[in-house]
Coordinates of C-alpha atoms and ligand atoms in Angstrom, one line a residue:
M1057 CA -39.1 115.2 35.6
L1058 CA -38.8 116.5 32.0
K1059 CA -36.5 119.5 32.0
S1060 CA -37.8 122.6 30.3
L1061 CA -36.9 125.5 32.5
T1062 CA -33.3 126.0 33.6
Q1063 CA -32.6 126.0 37.3
E1064 CA -32.1 129.8 37.0
Q1065 CA -35.5 130.2 35.5
V1066 CA -37.1 128.1 38.3
E1067 CA -35.3 130.3 40.8
H1068 CA -36.4 133.4 39.0
F1069 CA -40.0 132.3 39.2
R1070 CA -39.8 131.6 42.9
K1071 CA -38.1 134.9 43.7
Y1072 CA -39.9 137.3 41.3
G1073 CA -43.1 135.5 40.5
Y1074 CA -42.7 135.3 36.7
V1075 CA -40.4 134.0 34.0
A1076 CA -40.3 135.0 30.3
P1077 CA -39.8 134.6 27.5
I1078 CA -40.1 130.8 26.8
R1079 CA -40.6 129.7 23.2
V1080 CA -43.4 127.1 22.9
M1081 CA -44.0 127.0 19.2
S1082 CA -42.6 128.3 15.9
E1083 CA -43.8 131.5 14.4
Q1084 CA -45.2 129.5 11.5
I1085 CA -47.4 127.4 13.7
T1086 CA -48.4 130.5 15.7
L1087 CA -49.6 132.2 12.5
E1088 CA -51.7 129.1 11.7
L1089 CA -53.3 129.2 15.1
C1090 CA -53.9 132.9 14.7
K1091 CA -55.6 132.3 11.4
R1092 CA -57.9 129.7 13.1
L1093 CA -58.8 132.2 15.8
E1094 CA -59.5 134.9 13.3
D1095 CA -61.6 132.7 11.1
F1096 CA -63.8 132.0 14.1
E1097 CA -63.9 135.7 15.1
Y1098 CA -65.1 136.6 11.6
S1099 CA -67.6 133.8 11.5
S1100 CA -71.2 134.4 12.4
S1101 CA -71.1 132.0 15.4
P1102 CA -73.5 133.2 18.2
L1103 CA -70.9 131.9 20.6
K1104 CA -68.2 134.3 19.7
K1105 CA -67.7 136.3 22.9
K1106 CA -68.2 133.5 25.5
A1107 CA -66.1 131.0 23.5
L1108 CA -63.1 133.2 23.7
N1109 CA -63.5 134.3 27.3
V1110 CA -64.2 131.0 29.0
K1111 CA -62.4 127.7 28.7
S1112 CA -61.9 127.9 25.0
H1113 CA -59.9 124.7 25.1
L1114 CA -63.2 122.8 25.6
L1115 CA -64.5 124.2 22.2
F1116 CA -61.6 124.0 19.9
S1117 CA -59.4 120.9 19.5
W1118 CA -56.4 123.0 18.4
L1119 CA -56.5 124.9 21.7
N1120 CA -57.0 121.7 23.6
E1121 CA -53.8 120.5 22.0
L1122 CA -52.0 123.7 23.0
V1123 CA -53.0 123.3 26.7
H1124 CA -51.7 119.7 26.6
S1125 CA -48.5 120.6 24.6
D1126 CA -45.3 119.3 26.1
K1127 CA -43.5 122.6 25.6
V1128 CA -46.0 124.4 27.8
V1129 CA -46.8 121.6 30.3
N1130 CA -43.1 120.6 30.9
A1131 CA -42.4 124.2 32.1
V1132 CA -45.3 124.1 34.4
D1133 CA -44.2 120.6 35.6
N1134 CA -40.8 122.1 36.5
L1135 CA -42.6 124.5 38.9
Y1136 CA -45.5 122.5 40.3
G1137 CA -44.8 118.8 39.7
K1138 CA -46.2 116.1 37.4
N1139 CA -49.9 116.0 38.3
L1140 CA -51.5 118.9 36.6
L1141 CA -54.9 120.3 35.7
V1142 CA -55.9 123.1 33.5
W1143 CA -58.5 125.0 35.5
A1144 CA -59.3 127.7 33.0
S1145 CA -58.2 129.5 29.8
S1146 CA -59.2 132.7 28.1
F1147 CA -58.1 135.0 25.4
F1148 CA -57.0 138.6 26.1
I1149 CA -57.2 140.5 22.9
K1150 CA -56.5 144.1 22.3
N1151 CA -57.2 145.5 18.8
G1152 CA -55.0 148.2 17.3
N1153 CA -55.4 151.6 19.1
D1154 CA -57.7 150.0 21.6
P1155 CA -58.4 151.6 25.0
A1156 CA -58.9 148.2 26.6
Y1157 CA -56.6 147.7 29.6
V1158 CA -56.3 145.4 32.6
S1159 CA -56.1 147.0 36.1
W1160 CA -53.4 146.0 38.6
H1161 CA -54.6 142.8 40.3
Q1162 CA -53.8 139.4 41.7
D1163 CA -55.4 136.6 39.9
S1164 CA -56.1 134.7 43.1
T1165 CA -58.7 137.3 44.2
Y1166 CA -62.0 135.7 43.0
W1167 CA -60.9 132.3 41.9
G1168 CA -61.9 130.4 45.1
L1169 CA -58.9 128.1 44.9
S1170 CA -57.5 126.6 48.1
K1171 CA -53.8 127.5 47.6
P1172 CA -51.7 130.0 45.7
D1173 CA -50.1 127.2 43.7
V1174 CA -51.5 128.3 40.4
V1175 CA -49.6 129.5 37.4
T1176 CA -50.7 131.2 34.2
A1177 CA -49.0 130.3 30.9
W1178 CA -49.7 133.5 28.8
V1179 CA -49.1 132.4 25.2
A1180 CA -48.5 135.1 22.7
L1181 CA -50.3 134.6 19.3
S1182 CA -49.1 138.0 18.2
E1183 CA -46.1 140.0 19.3
S1184 CA -46.7 141.6 22.7
N1185 CA -44.6 144.7 23.5
K1186 CA -44.8 148.0 25.2
S1187 CA -46.5 149.8 22.4
N1188 CA -49.4 147.3 21.9
G1189 CA -50.1 146.9 25.6
A1190 CA -48.0 144.0 26.9
M1191 CA -48.7 142.6 30.3
Q1192 CA -46.7 144.2 33.1
V1193 CA -45.8 142.5 36.5
V1194 CA -44.4 143.9 39.7
P1195 CA -41.5 141.5 40.5
G1196 CA -41.6 139.9 44.0
M1197 CA -45.2 141.0 44.9
H1198 CA -46.3 137.4 44.6
L1199 CA -44.7 136.9 48.0
L1200 CA -47.3 139.0 49.7
D1201 CA -50.6 137.5 50.9
Q1202 CA -53.9 138.1 49.2
I1203 CA -54.3 141.9 49.0
P1204 CA -57.7 143.5 49.2
H1205 CA -59.2 144.5 45.9
R1206 CA -62.1 146.7 44.9
D1207 CA -64.4 146.3 41.8
T1208 CA -64.4 149.1 39.3
F1209 CA -66.5 147.7 36.5
N1210 CA -64.8 150.2 34.2
E1211 CA -66.1 149.7 30.6
N1212 CA -62.6 149.5 29.1
N1213 CA -61.3 147.0 31.7
L1214 CA -60.9 143.6 30.2
F1215 CA -61.1 141.8 33.5
T1216 CA -64.0 140.1 35.2
R1217 CA -65.1 142.7 37.7
G1218 CA -62.6 145.3 36.8
Q1219 CA -60.9 144.3 40.0
K1220 CA -58.0 146.5 41.2
V1221 CA -55.7 146.1 44.1
A1222 CA -56.7 148.5 46.9
V1223 CA -53.1 149.6 47.6
D1224 CA -50.7 151.8 45.7
V1225 CA -48.6 150.1 43.1
D1226 CA -45.1 151.4 42.5
E1227 CA -45.4 151.4 38.7
S1228 CA -41.7 152.4 38.4
Q1229 CA -40.9 148.8 39.5
A1230 CA -43.1 147.1 36.9
V1231 CA -41.5 145.0 34.2
S1232 CA -43.1 144.6 30.7
L1233 CA -43.3 141.0 29.6
E1234 CA -42.4 141.5 25.9
L1235 CA -43.0 138.4 23.8
E1236 CA -42.6 137.3 20.2
P1237 CA -45.4 135.3 18.5
G1238 CA -45.1 131.7 19.8
E1239 CA -43.4 132.6 23.1
M1240 CA -45.0 132.5 26.5
S1241 CA -44.6 134.0 30.0
L1242 CA -45.4 132.2 33.2
H1243 CA -46.8 134.2 36.1
H1244 CA -47.7 133.3 39.7
V1245 CA -51.4 133.7 40.8
R1246 CA -50.4 136.3 43.5
I1247 CA -48.2 138.5 41.4
V1248 CA -49.6 142.0 41.0
H1249 CA -50.0 142.6 37.2
G1250 CA -52.0 144.5 34.7
S1251 CA -51.6 145.9 31.2
P1252 CA -52.1 149.3 29.6
P1253 CA -54.1 150.2 26.4
N1254 CA -52.8 149.4 23.0
T1255 CA -51.5 152.6 21.4
S1256 CA -50.2 150.9 18.3
P1257 CA -52.0 149.9 15.1
N1258 CA -51.1 146.2 15.8
R1259 CA -53.3 143.7 17.4
R1260 CA -52.1 142.0 20.6
I1261 CA -53.4 138.5 21.2
G1262 CA -52.7 136.4 24.3
Y1263 CA -54.1 133.1 25.4
A1264 CA -53.9 132.7 29.2
I1265 CA -54.0 129.1 30.4
R1266 CA -54.4 128.6 34.2
Y1267 CA -52.6 125.4 35.5
I1268 CA -53.0 123.9 39.0
P1269 CA -51.4 120.9 40.7
T1270 CA -54.1 118.3 41.5
Y1271 CA -53.9 118.9 45.2
V1272 CA -55.4 122.4 44.8
R1273 CA -59.2 122.5 45.6
Q1274 CA -62.1 124.7 44.7
L1275 CA -63.5 126.2 47.9
E1276 CA -66.6 127.9 46.4
G1277 CA -68.6 125.0 45.0
D1278 CA -68.5 122.3 42.4
D1279 CA -66.0 122.9 39.6
S1280 CA -64.3 121.1 36.8
A1281 CA -60.8 121.0 35.2
T1282 CA -58.9 119.2 32.5
L1283 CA -56.2 116.7 33.6
V1284 CA -53.2 117.4 31.3
R1285 CA -50.5 115.4 33.0
G1286 CA -50.1 112.6 35.6
V1287 CA -52.8 111.2 37.8
D1288 CA -55.4 112.9 40.0
T1289 CA -55.7 111.1 43.3
Y1290 CA -57.5 114.0 44.9
K1291 CA -60.4 114.0 42.4
T1292 CA -61.9 117.2 43.8
F1293 CA -62.5 118.6 40.3
E1294 CA -64.8 116.8 37.8
H1295 CA -62.6 115.9 34.8
E1296 CA -63.4 117.5 31.5
P1297 CA -63.4 115.5 28.3
R1298 CA -61.2 116.3 25.3
P1299 CA -62.8 117.6 22.1
T1300 CA -61.6 116.0 18.9
Q1301 CA -63.3 118.5 16.6
D1302 CA -64.1 122.2 16.8
L1303 CA -67.5 123.4 18.2
D1304 CA -68.8 119.8 18.6
P1305 CA -72.5 120.4 19.8
A1306 CA -72.0 118.1 22.8
F1307 CA -69.0 120.2 23.9
V1308 CA -70.8 123.5 23.2
A1309 CA -73.6 122.3 25.6
L1310 CA -71.0 121.2 28.2
H1311 CA -69.1 124.5 27.8
Q1312 CA -72.3 126.5 28.4
Q1313 CA -73.1 124.5 31.5
I1314 CA -69.5 124.8 32.9
G1315 CA -69.3 128.5 32.0
E1316 CA -72.5 129.3 33.9
R1317 CA -71.4 127.4 37.0
N1318 CA -68.0 129.1 36.8
L1319 CA -69.5 132.6 36.7
N1320 CA -71.2 132.0 40.1
I1321 CA -67.7 131.5 41.5
L1322 CA -66.1 134.5 39.8
Y1323 CA -69.0 136.9 40.5
K1324 CA -69.6 135.8 44.1
G1325 CA -70.5 138.8 46.2
A1326 CA -70.2 141.2 43.2
A1327 CA -72.5 144.2 42.8
Q1328 CA -73.0 143.4 39.1
T1329 CA -73.2 140.0 37.4
A1330 CA -71.4 138.9 34.3
A1331 CA -74.6 139.3 32.3
A1332 CA -75.0 142.9 33.5
S1333 CA -71.4 143.8 32.8
G1334 CA -71.0 141.8 29.7
R1335 CA -67.5 140.8 30.6
R1336 CA -65.6 137.6 31.3
Ligands
AKG2871 O1 -53.5 140.0 28.9 C1 -53.4 140.9 29.7 O2 -53.2 142.1 29.4 C2 -53.6 140.6 31.2 C3 -53.7 139.1 31.4 C4 -53.9 138.8 32.8 O3 -54.3 139.6 33.6 C5 -53.8 137.4 33.2 O4 -53.5 136.5 32.3 O5 -53.9 137.1 34.4

């Protein structure tokens, strides 16, 4: 096993459901990635919204490199072993003075995955701190089972269905995961987490990469994932190819197909669909 996390960090993750900060790239490289992202955001591409919300690593070779990068994958390997898939990835962007927020939730709620062995690497492409709406977690809540959620579909909620845990969250226990550009946090799929609006003039940009060991299955239908390390003897996910250039038309078509299938899983049983709510 390639060591990345210390034993203390692994134990911290198991006990509290998160670990941060972990440096995965230099500030200089982070700035370069940020520039690529912003060039795309300011372009006239009709894909803009969907490309950033759903599996962006299938559209951009530089993001595909990031989801494969040793710095990120070694840390995930230390938690879940050497056979790893990326199941999803998406940007969470809050502009300066943006009312956008993420309600308290557990990621596991609508993902349809067979086990809670799922970890998110949330990579900061900007600083992320209390004033620009850093993610907050409630330590130890990942040890609970799945908690019931209700959908809010609030217009400022960045998350799929605006899902919110249907229990009271003791916000005094929450910890802000403050990160410098190029650092990441890791959080467990069952930890209760969310994030407040950005009350600062500075943009907050995070890229959330969802990793699963190959033994995790999708229970809600056919699904695909990208093998980033080891071998997949289970083969329950179709394996996604690796783009070598940005916005390759073949990958744009594949991304569209995969994105639509994925929405059927994420919106199963919801009162509104993705198209109606216009969200990820
Ligand atoms: O970026 C945020 O504020 C929330 C992200 C989140 O909920 C997640 O990555 O699971």
